């Protein structure tokens, strides 16, 4: 168990809808990262937050947004969903003093029908 | 820009034989390199990392990795494979392009599927 908690584990929705994925980092970790894993794109970095502030942005679509709250949990919001958004979405956290290793949650599997 | 490449989509090995999963990297500056394993329907699990020091890094589950600066490689190895090692393996490099210490996202390779046959 990595200590990173993600909910929901599975989500099935329709095109055009909006969903919110939630992540609780390991106790004491200030950084939260979101990654998307799809069959044809591998593991793609979306966005990073550190102590509530956005710190790095990857290939995140404008339809997607995220935030980190004062209690350090994070949410990834996906709107106007398309079939191609079906993927596994991972949250990871890291310690400030660490050498950069990330600790991943079990992921949220999104299926868009 | 930092990047890693995993040239093999799949590696097949017999149980008890040594295994190698290849990774090459491209970074500016000193590399911070990582290996992760992903079992079916699970998240990625950290195996080991190289920051500095000994070129042979030991990690979890009997895995080790050899850092080779001249060949810009960081291959994952295990002396004797187990069927339970069958999984998806990812090499990653820390992206140091943002100088803020609190921003060090990892860039992952495309993954290599390891299949260990009994």
XYZ file of C-alpha atoms in Angstrom:
231
model
C 0.000 0.000 0.000
C 1.554 3.278 -1.170
C -0.518 5.444 1.147
C -2.036 7.356 -1.771
C -5.805 6.989 -2.024
C -7.826 7.535 -5.165
C -11.579 7.495 -5.645
C -13.540 6.271 -7.455
C -11.730 3.149 -8.659
C -14.032 2.776 -11.651
C -16.259 5.255 -13.402
C -18.456 4.805 -16.456
C -20.063 7.830 -18.023
C -21.296 9.181 -21.323
C -19.775 11.578 -23.809
C -20.301 15.210 -22.945
C -20.460 14.571 -19.218
C -18.237 15.858 -16.426
C -16.509 13.830 -13.739
C -14.314 14.533 -10.736
C -11.519 12.266 -9.589
C -10.210 12.586 -6.071
C -6.805 11.918 -4.580
C -5.468 11.940 -1.032
C -1.660 11.995 -0.891
C 0.555 10.164 1.562
C 0.646 11.720 4.984
C 3.173 14.546 4.973
C 3.560 14.784 1.190
C 2.947 18.255 -0.180
C 3.236 17.463 -3.890
C 0.505 15.806 -5.917
C 0.876 14.715 -9.515
C -1.719 13.546 -12.015
C -0.890 11.148 -14.823
C -3.008 9.643 -17.569
C -2.338 6.123 -18.790
C -3.891 5.032 -22.039
C -3.048 2.118 -24.282
C -1.671 4.180 -27.127
C -0.116 7.082 -25.225
C 1.600 5.392 -22.330
C 1.951 7.313 -19.097
C 1.463 11.031 -19.677
C 2.087 13.721 -17.100
C -0.866 16.067 -16.704
C -0.234 18.459 -13.854
C 1.516 18.925 -10.508
C 0.506 20.827 -7.401
C 2.667 21.703 -4.462
C 1.035 22.863 -1.248
C -1.978 24.186 -3.087
C -0.188 25.871 -5.957
C 0.205 24.674 -9.512
C 3.879 23.963 -10.183
C 4.126 22.137 -13.475
C 1.839 21.490 -16.370
C 2.071 18.779 -18.977
C -0.148 17.770 -21.851
C -3.363 18.577 -20.047
C -6.362 19.432 -22.188
C -8.246 22.680 -21.623
C -11.316 20.570 -20.794
C -9.401 19.220 -17.802
C -8.610 21.126 -14.637
C -7.272 20.316 -11.222
C -6.784 21.831 -7.833
C -5.219 21.036 -4.499
C -7.078 21.968 -1.361
C -5.761 23.226 2.003
C -5.937 19.716 3.427
C -3.675 18.702 0.480
C -6.129 16.407 -1.246
C -6.481 17.021 -4.934
C -9.238 16.760 -7.512
C -8.994 16.323 -11.250
C -12.022 17.576 -13.148
C -12.701 16.250 -16.624
C -15.456 17.929 -18.632
C -17.091 17.581 -22.048
C -15.857 14.035 -22.042
C -14.964 12.305 -25.278
C -14.460 8.646 -26.064
C -10.720 9.230 -26.228
C -10.645 10.331 -22.601
C -11.186 6.744 -21.531
C -8.049 5.876 -19.600
C -6.562 5.109 -16.241
C -5.879 8.263 -14.251
C -3.198 8.056 -11.599
C -2.445 10.338 -8.759
C 0.986 10.295 -7.142
C 2.582 12.156 -4.292
C 6.128 12.833 -3.207
C 8.050 14.138 -0.241
C 9.770 17.503 -0.598
C 13.086 16.123 0.572
C 12.871 13.016 -1.568
C 14.979 12.371 -4.628
C 11.936 12.607 -6.782
C 10.436 9.147 -6.442
C 6.686 9.230 -6.711
C 4.245 7.056 -4.828
C 1.226 6.135 -6.887
C -2.353 5.425 -6.039
C -4.240 2.492 -7.552
C -5.781 4.708 -10.201
C -9.255 5.637 -11.377
C -10.390 3.836 -14.487
C -12.611 6.086 -16.578
C -14.734 4.630 -19.345
C -16.563 7.040 -21.608
C -19.356 5.483 -23.667
C 14.597 17.965 -22.916
C 14.774 14.962 -20.643
C 13.585 11.655 -22.055
C 13.874 7.918 -21.618
C 13.525 5.143 -24.141
C 12.620 1.536 -23.598
C 13.462 -0.169 -26.878
C 11.649 -3.434 -26.183
C 7.877 -3.695 -25.981
C 8.165 -7.160 -24.477
C 10.829 -9.340 -22.935
C 10.358 -13.075 -22.593
C 12.450 -15.149 -20.233
C 12.245 -18.571 -18.628
C 11.859 -18.849 -14.877
C 15.228 -19.150 -13.183
C 17.082 -17.368 -15.972
C 18.551 -13.895 -15.624
C 16.518 -11.032 -17.016
C 17.377 -7.606 -18.385
C 14.964 -4.822 -19.247
C 16.643 -2.034 -21.175
C 16.416 1.700 -20.720
C 18.383 4.559 -22.222
C 18.101 8.168 -21.211
C 18.751 11.658 -22.460
C 19.199 14.411 -19.889
C 20.958 17.683 -19.421
C 22.991 17.549 -16.267
C 23.150 14.685 -13.803
C 20.423 12.105 -14.260
C 18.015 10.981 -11.589
C 16.718 7.636 -12.832
C 13.987 5.335 -11.594
C 12.366 1.987 -12.243
C 8.740 1.213 -11.519
C 6.673 -1.948 -11.886
C 2.973 -2.158 -12.642
C 0.966 -5.311 -12.038
C -2.402 -5.737 -13.786
C -5.048 -3.308 -12.560
C -2.665 -1.805 -10.033
C -0.762 1.424 -9.624
C 2.937 1.813 -10.269
C 5.259 0.583 -7.543
C 8.684 2.099 -6.990
C 11.510 -0.423 -7.438
C 14.743 1.530 -7.260
C 16.488 4.778 -8.114
C 19.869 6.114 -9.099
C 20.983 9.533 -7.930
C 24.725 9.309 -7.520
C 27.391 6.934 -6.287
C 27.668 3.224 -7.022
C 26.677 2.367 -10.568
C 24.918 -0.792 -9.399
C 21.739 0.025 -7.546
C 19.823 -2.585 -5.585
C 16.082 -2.380 -5.173
C 12.978 -4.260 -4.162
C 12.111 -7.893 -4.960
C 15.718 -8.776 -5.863
C 15.942 -6.317 -8.730
C 18.981 -4.209 -9.453
C 19.903 -1.708 -12.121
C 23.194 -0.761 -13.686
C 23.892 2.857 -14.483
C 26.254 3.389 -17.406
C 27.081 7.004 -18.094
C 29.051 6.438 -21.287
C 26.201 4.448 -22.821
C 23.498 6.600 -21.184
C 21.762 3.440 -20.042
C 20.033 2.269 -16.895
C 19.118 -1.363 -17.463
C 17.041 -3.289 -14.962
C 18.320 -6.736 -14.039
C 17.544 -9.738 -11.915
C 19.772 -12.817 -11.594
C 16.925 -15.337 -11.476
C 13.456 -14.522 -12.817
C 10.235 -15.625 -11.165
C 6.871 -16.141 -12.831
C 5.523 -13.565 -10.383
C 7.874 -10.966 -11.910
C 5.645 -10.893 -14.991
C 4.401 -7.306 -15.181
C 4.856 -3.985 -16.964
C 8.093 -2.170 -16.179
C 8.677 1.538 -16.584
C 11.901 3.461 -16.606
C 11.671 7.139 -15.651
C 13.863 10.201 -15.433
C 13.401 13.205 -13.233
C 12.711 16.325 -15.231
C 15.077 18.923 -13.841
C 14.173 21.561 -16.410
C 12.257 23.499 -13.766
C 14.818 24.618 -11.207
C 12.353 24.855 -8.355
C 13.047 21.984 -5.993
C 9.393 21.389 -5.439
C 8.757 20.653 -9.080
C 10.388 17.478 -10.276
C 7.956 15.488 -12.293
C 9.019 12.161 -13.680
C 9.036 11.437 -17.382
C 8.285 7.808 -18.124
C 9.315 5.511 -20.907
C 6.748 3.619 -22.918
C 7.020 0.528 -20.740
C 8.276 -3.009 -21.295
C 6.114 -6.028 -20.653
C 8.057 -8.798 -18.958
C 6.737 -12.308 -19.403
C 8.364 -15.041 -17.364
C 7.342 -18.506 -18.452
C 7.409 -21.460 -16.058
